[in-house]
Tab-separated table of C-alpha atoms in Angstrom:
chain	number	residue	atom	x	y	z
A	409	MET	CA	-6.495	22.401	-6.302
A	410	GLU	CA	-5.629	25.702	-7.934
A	411	SER	CA	-5.558	27.412	-4.544
A	412	ILE	CA	-3.145	24.764	-3.253
A	413	TYR	CA	-0.870	25.211	-6.275
A	414	LEU	CA	-0.920	28.990	-5.816
A	415	GLN	CA	-0.108	28.662	-2.112
A	416	PHE	CA	2.916	26.489	-2.829
A	417	ALA	CA	4.005	28.878	-5.590
A	418	SER	CA	3.736	31.722	-3.066
A	419	TRP	CA	5.947	29.876	-0.564
A	420	VAL	CA	8.473	29.197	-3.327
A	421	GLY	CA	8.461	32.875	-4.261
A	422	GLN	CA	9.070	33.852	-0.642
A	423	GLY	CA	11.986	31.441	-0.414
A	424	PHE	CA	10.355	29.107	2.117
A	425	LEU	CA	10.442	26.131	-0.264
A	426	PRO	CA	12.836	24.953	-3.017
A	427	PRO	CA	11.905	25.834	-6.633
A	428	MET	CA	10.806	22.258	-7.368
A	429	PHE	CA	7.597	22.884	-5.369
A	430	ALA	CA	6.437	25.215	-8.113
A	431	TYR	CA	5.622	22.165	-10.254
A	432	GLU	CA	2.029	20.946	-10.008
A	433	PHE	CA	2.955	17.302	-10.607
A	434	LEU	CA	5.243	17.316	-7.564
A	435	ILE	CA	2.498	18.746	-5.355
A	436	ASN	CA	0.120	16.036	-6.611
A	437	ALA	CA	2.750	13.416	-5.830
A	438	LEU	CA	3.308	14.846	-2.344
A	439	LEU	CA	-0.415	14.876	-1.560
A	440	ALA	CA	-0.765	11.302	-2.818
A	441	SER	CA	2.120	10.125	-0.639
A	442	LEU	CA	0.602	11.843	2.404
A	443	MET	CA	-2.595	9.847	1.843
A	444	ILE	CA	-1.268	6.393	1.012
A	445	GLY	CA	1.587	6.491	3.535
A	446	PRO	CA	-0.483	6.584	6.738
A	447	LEU	CA	-3.124	4.219	5.393
A	448	LEU	CA	-0.669	1.568	4.214
A	449	GLY	CA	1.160	1.867	7.520
A	450	LEU	CA	-2.080	1.354	9.451
A	451	LEU	CA	-3.286	-1.629	7.419
A	452	GLY	CA	0.231	-3.012	7.433
A	453	THR	CA	0.026	-3.582	11.177
A	454	LEU	CA	-2.927	-5.908	10.584
A	455	VAL	CA	-1.047	-7.638	7.770
A	456	VAL	CA	1.902	-8.312	10.093
A	457	VAL	CA	-0.202	-9.313	13.114
A	458	LYS	CA	-2.325	-11.679	10.978
A	459	ARG	CA	0.840	-12.979	9.252
A	460	LEU	CA	-0.550	-12.312	5.789
A	461	ALA	CA	2.453	-10.764	4.073
A	462	PHE	CA	1.774	-12.761	0.909
A	463	LEU	CA	-1.832	-11.549	0.708
A	464	SER	CA	-0.939	-8.023	-0.338
A	465	GLU	CA	1.581	-9.403	-2.848
A	466	ALA	CA	-1.061	-11.662	-4.386
A	467	VAL	CA	-3.627	-8.848	-4.639
A	468	GLY	CA	-0.976	-6.511	-6.018
A	469	HIS	CA	-0.043	-8.918	-8.780
A	470	SER	CA	-3.722	-9.411	-9.649
A	471	VAL	CA	-3.634	-5.800	-10.787
A	472	LEU	CA	-1.588	-6.866	-13.807
A	473	THR	CA	-4.423	-9.128	-14.925
A	474	GLY	CA	-7.060	-6.474	-14.199
A	475	VAL	CA	-5.236	-3.886	-16.295
A	476	SER	CA	-4.854	-6.327	-19.193
A	477	ILE	CA	-8.527	-7.316	-19.100
A	478	GLY	CA	-9.550	-3.671	-19.051
A	479	ILE	CA	-7.442	-2.873	-22.112
A	480	LEU	CA	-8.824	-5.905	-23.946
A	481	LEU	CA	-12.377	-4.773	-23.138
A	482	GLY	CA	-11.681	-1.327	-24.563
A	483	GLU	CA	-11.272	0.720	-21.391
A	484	PRO	CA	-8.920	3.743	-21.476
A	485	VAL	CA	-5.344	2.520	-21.625
A	486	GLU	CA	-4.227	5.072	-19.019
A	487	ALA	CA	-6.887	4.125	-16.458
A	488	PRO	CA	-8.848	0.862	-16.898
A	489	LEU	CA	-10.413	1.462	-13.486
A	490	ILE	CA	-13.561	-0.664	-13.792
A	491	SER	CA	-11.726	-3.869	-14.676
A	492	LEU	CA	-8.920	-3.014	-12.280
A	493	PHE	CA	-11.167	-2.663	-9.248
A	494	SER	CA	-13.556	-5.440	-10.265
A	495	PHE	CA	-10.921	-8.110	-10.841
A	496	SER	CA	-8.867	-7.231	-7.758
A	497	MET	CA	-11.927	-7.252	-5.504
A	498	LEU	CA	-13.141	-10.539	-6.999
A	499	PHE	CA	-9.651	-11.993	-6.630
A	500	ALA	CA	-9.391	-11.050	-2.935
A	501	LEU	CA	-12.930	-12.167	-2.038
A	502	LEU	CA	-12.565	-15.466	-3.900
A	503	LEU	CA	-9.330	-16.134	-2.049
A	504	GLN	CA	-11.044	-15.531	1.285
A	505	TRP	CA	-14.065	-17.649	0.267
A	506	ILE	CA	-11.911	-20.624	-0.711
A	507	LYS	CA	-9.933	-20.276	2.514
A	508	GLY	CA	-13.068	-21.021	4.538
A	509	ARG	CA	-13.903	-24.102	2.464
A	510	THR	CA	-10.610	-25.963	2.276
A	511	THR	CA	-8.032	-27.456	4.611
A	512	ILE	CA	-5.111	-26.089	2.570
A	513	PRO	CA	-2.893	-23.816	4.736
A	514	TYR	CA	-3.638	-20.158	4.024
A	515	ASP	CA	-0.054	-19.316	3.037
A	516	ALA	CA	-0.046	-22.170	0.497
A	517	LEU	CA	-3.412	-21.021	-0.884
A	518	ILE	CA	-2.141	-17.462	-1.218
A	519	GLY	CA	0.935	-18.824	-3.001
A	520	VAL	CA	-1.289	-20.562	-5.543
A	521	PHE	CA	-3.297	-17.391	-6.163
A	522	LEU	CA	-0.110	-15.319	-6.348
A	523	SER	CA	1.346	-17.636	-8.979
A	524	PHE	CA	-1.890	-17.555	-10.978
A	525	ALA	CA	-2.122	-13.759	-10.830
A	526	LEU	CA	1.491	-13.315	-11.904
A	527	ALA	CA	1.302	-15.860	-14.731
A	528	MET	CA	-2.041	-14.639	-16.065
A	529	GLY	CA	-1.029	-10.994	-15.790
A	530	ALA	CA	2.277	-11.590	-17.580
A	531	ALA	CA	0.605	-13.587	-20.350
A	532	LEU	CA	-2.112	-11.010	-20.964
A	533	LEU	CA	0.277	-8.064	-20.765
A	534	LEU	CA	2.493	-9.633	-23.413
A	535	TYR	CA	-0.589	-10.149	-25.567
A	536	VAL	CA	-1.765	-6.546	-25.294
A	537	ALA	CA	1.741	-5.046	-25.371
A	538	LYS	CA	1.586	-4.573	-29.143
A	539	HIS	CA	-1.458	-2.325	-28.715
A	540	ILE	CA	-0.101	-0.045	-25.978
A	541	ASN	CA	2.955	1.966	-25.073
A	542	ALA	CA	5.523	-0.229	-23.329
A	543	HIS	CA	5.960	2.558	-20.746
A	544	LEU	CA	2.467	1.761	-19.432
A	545	ILE	CA	3.569	-1.741	-18.456
A	546	GLU	CA	6.530	-0.304	-16.551
A	547	GLN	CA	4.200	2.179	-14.852
A	548	VAL	CA	1.813	-0.560	-13.727
A	549	MET	CA	4.628	-2.732	-12.385
A	550	PHE	CA	6.753	-0.083	-10.661
A	551	GLY	CA	4.453	2.928	-10.333
A	552	SER	CA	4.883	6.518	-11.404
A	553	ILE	CA	3.832	8.844	-8.622
A	554	LEU	CA	5.001	11.908	-10.526
A	555	VAL	CA	2.182	11.468	-13.064
A	556	ALA	CA	-0.544	11.383	-10.411
A	557	SER	CA	-3.455	13.471	-11.670
A	558	VAL	CA	-6.230	15.321	-9.875
A	559	THR	CA	-8.521	12.402	-10.735
A	560	ASP	CA	-6.104	10.017	-9.033
A	561	LEU	CA	-6.072	12.251	-5.957
A	562	ILE	CA	-9.876	12.297	-5.839
A	563	MET	CA	-9.995	8.500	-6.089
A	564	LEU	CA	-7.360	8.199	-3.382
A	565	THR	CA	-9.247	10.624	-1.147
A	566	VAL	CA	-12.495	8.657	-1.458
A	567	ILE	CA	-10.840	5.290	-0.791
A	568	CYS	CA	-8.674	6.600	2.044
A	569	THR	CA	-11.684	8.233	3.693
A	570	LEU	CA	-13.725	5.036	3.408
A	571	VAL	CA	-10.958	2.832	4.813
A	572	ALA	CA	-10.156	5.342	7.565
A	573	LEU	CA	-13.800	5.432	8.668
A	574	LEU	CA	-13.957	1.629	8.738
A	575	CYS	CA	-10.731	1.479	10.746
A	576	TYR	CA	-12.035	4.088	13.190
A	577	ARG	CA	-15.364	2.284	13.639
A	578	TYR	CA	-14.175	-1.328	13.687
A	579	GLY	CA	-10.423	-1.066	14.307
A	580	ASN	CA	-10.500	-2.451	17.853
A	581	PHE	CA	-12.535	-5.461	16.755
A	582	ALA	CA	-10.228	-5.981	13.773
A	583	PHE	CA	-7.148	-6.177	15.987
A	584	LEU	CA	-8.946	-8.478	18.408
A	585	VAL	CA	-9.837	-10.797	15.521
A	586	ALA	CA	-6.236	-10.630	14.300
A	587	VAL	CA	-4.685	-11.379	17.713
A	588	SER	CA	-7.185	-13.937	18.995
A	589	PRO	CA	-10.064	-15.026	16.722
A	590	GLU	CA	-11.346	-17.436	19.372
A	591	VAL	CA	-11.715	-14.695	21.995
A	592	ALA	CA	-13.326	-12.375	19.439
A	593	HIS	CA	-15.820	-15.076	18.474
A	594	SER	CA	-16.651	-15.789	22.122
A	595	GLN	CA	-17.475	-12.087	22.563
A	596	GLY	CA	-19.949	-12.151	19.697
A	597	VAL	CA	-17.712	-10.614	17.020
A	598	ASN	CA	-18.450	-11.850	13.508
A	599	THR	CA	-14.930	-12.946	12.651
A	600	ARG	CA	-15.871	-14.070	9.144
A	601	ALA	CA	-17.293	-10.657	8.277
A	602	HIS	CA	-14.137	-8.990	9.603
A	603	ASP	CA	-11.951	-11.265	7.492
A	604	TYR	CA	-13.921	-10.372	4.360
A	605	ALA	CA	-13.808	-6.670	5.244
A	606	PHE	CA	-10.048	-6.899	5.768
A	607	VAL	CA	-9.288	-8.446	2.373
A	608	THR	CA	-11.656	-5.927	0.769
A	609	MET	CA	-9.738	-3.017	2.304
A	610	ILE	CA	-6.446	-4.559	1.223
A	611	ALA	CA	-7.764	-4.837	-2.333
A	612	LEU	CA	-9.066	-1.261	-2.356
A	613	ILE	CA	-5.930	0.394	-1.031
A	614	THR	CA	-3.711	-1.821	-3.183
A	615	VAL	CA	-5.515	-0.830	-6.376
A	616	ALA	CA	-5.565	2.828	-5.319
A	617	SER	CA	-1.819	2.750	-4.675
A	618	VAL	CA	-0.759	0.907	-7.824
A	619	LYS	CA	-0.289	4.017	-9.950
A	620	ILE	CA	1.754	5.557	-7.156
A	621	ILE	CA	4.001	2.674	-6.109
A	622	GLY	CA	3.395	-0.078	-8.652
A	623	ALA	CA	1.888	-3.549	-8.499
A	624	ILE	CA	5.179	-5.202	-7.561
A	625	LEU	CA	6.088	-2.750	-4.800
A	626	VAL	CA	2.772	-1.883	-3.110
A	627	GLY	CA	2.877	-5.011	-0.964
A	628	ALA	CA	6.312	-3.997	0.281
A	629	LEU	CA	5.031	-0.704	1.704
A	630	LEU	CA	2.270	-2.606	3.483
A	631	LEU	CA	4.760	-4.988	5.048
A	632	ILE	CA	8.119	-3.289	5.658
A	633	PRO	CA	7.049	-0.313	7.876
A	634	ALA	CA	4.915	-2.569	10.071
A	635	ALA	CA	7.683	-5.163	10.302
A	636	SER	CA	10.125	-2.390	11.231
A	637	ALA	CA	7.784	-1.092	13.917
A	638	ARG	CA	7.350	-4.564	15.358
A	639	LEU	CA	11.097	-4.765	15.972
A	640	VAL	CA	11.038	-1.828	18.399
A	641	ALA	CA	7.424	-1.416	19.556
A	642	SER	CA	6.561	-2.501	23.091
A	643	ASP	CA	2.767	-2.550	22.658
A	644	LEU	CA	0.051	-2.358	20.014
A	645	LYS	CA	-0.299	1.412	20.230
A	646	GLN	CA	3.400	1.927	19.568
A	647	LEU	CA	3.239	-0.599	16.734
A	648	ILE	CA	0.510	1.382	14.972
A	649	ILE	CA	2.090	4.797	15.551
A	650	LEU	CA	5.560	3.734	14.420
A	651	SER	CA	4.244	1.831	11.405
A	652	VAL	CA	2.279	4.879	10.225
A	653	PHE	CA	5.300	7.121	10.855
A	654	PHE	CA	7.722	4.865	8.968
A	655	SER	CA	5.346	4.415	6.047
A	656	THR	CA	4.500	8.107	5.747
A	657	THR	CA	8.079	9.344	5.983
A	658	ALA	CA	9.237	6.718	3.476
A	659	ALA	CA	6.514	7.796	1.022
A	660	VAL	CA	7.296	11.510	1.387
A	661	LEU	CA	11.084	11.091	1.257
A	662	GLY	CA	10.794	8.736	-1.700
A	663	VAL	CA	9.018	11.484	-3.630
A	664	LEU	CA	11.041	14.505	-2.563
A	665	VAL	CA	14.644	13.312	-2.173
A	666	PRO	CA	15.185	11.932	-5.723
A	667	MET	CA	13.511	15.042	-7.144
A	668	TYR	CA	15.598	17.401	-5.013
A	669	GLY	CA	18.832	15.552	-5.716
A	670	GLN	CA	17.901	15.044	-9.385
A	671	TRP	CA	18.592	11.338	-9.060
A	672	PRO	CA	17.530	9.014	-11.914
A	673	VAL	CA	15.407	6.905	-9.547
A	674	SER	CA	11.652	6.359	-9.827
A	675	ALA	CA	9.563	7.356	-6.846
A	676	GLY	CA	8.142	3.854	-6.287
A	677	PRO	CA	11.482	2.084	-5.789
A	678	ALA	CA	12.800	5.091	-3.823
A	679	ILE	CA	9.871	4.836	-1.393
A	680	ILE	CA	10.587	1.156	-0.752
A	681	LEU	CA	14.313	1.825	-0.312
A	682	PHE	CA	13.574	4.430	2.359
A	683	ALA	CA	11.218	1.951	4.046
A	684	CYS	CA	14.037	-0.615	3.995
A	685	GLY	CA	16.253	2.043	5.557
A	686	TRP	CA	13.843	2.283	8.494
A	687	PHE	CA	13.886	-1.507	8.795
A	688	LEU	CA	17.684	-1.531	8.943
A	689	ILE	CA	17.711	1.214	11.580
A	690	CYS	CA	15.177	-0.652	13.715
A	691	LEU	CA	17.094	-3.895	13.313
A	692	VAL	CA	20.360	-2.282	14.450
A	693	TYR	CA	18.585	-0.505	17.321
A	694	ARG	CA	16.952	-3.724	18.511
A	695	GLN	CA	20.246	-5.591	18.337
A	696	PHE	CA	22.061	-2.851	20.269
A	697	PHE	CA	19.256	-2.503	22.823
A	698	SER	CA	19.074	-6.255	23.363
A	699	THR	CA	22.841	-6.388	23.811
A	700	VAL	CA	22.695	-3.648	26.428
A	701	LEU	CA	19.977	-5.530	28.330
A	702	VAL	CA	21.960	-8.771	28.275
A	703	GLU	CA	25.130	-7.040	29.480
A	704	ALA	CA	23.214	-5.292	32.244
């Protein structure tokens, strides 16, 4: 990392970059956004195609409970990683397991789990609040990308590499399962295994992104870029490319613009606002394009 910091400092000294790039925390934040942006955009396309917008929200809110349990068990207050990963993975896998053994609609089941995660997380956080800095609760809920450490970057790199390899190896099958499970099953694809793998990846990337974006907002970056892309994309390839582009640019702009303009806005909310900006642009473009077609 030192070589990266020195390279950025050199570019700042030569006048190629603004002075803010001399700060190590900003470089860490930029690198983190360049990792989570493309990955959330890619997985977001599956979330939208499978119509599982609530799933990422439910897993994201389970993070609140995982953090609280970790603190109660004596893990480091700044990074209760074992409890965080364990509870979120268990939460996602249990949700998928119950889905296959009940007739309750999946969206209703996710709503139940979401309510449980939010209520349990809020109750436990209030209980442990007297033992921790209140700023930690705000950081968990809304993220704080500007405090991303080298350890966070290493964890992100490992998770992003793992998820990227799985997407590269099984991505075509995953989209086939998402679009038409019956056809996938008839071709010998293990749809159940793909469903479990999907919720596992959602849990992993959600937990990895919490410190960057926050438990409340991470689901939004999974959903909004992909929903924006779906408004203007004409095929699956365009959907994936545009979703990754929207997510990545929103993450990068959300980090750099408030810092450059010295705005009193946290990076997490800024990232989501830029993603919403893309959605608005796509919505206006689709409306205008559709109007032109009708008039023609």
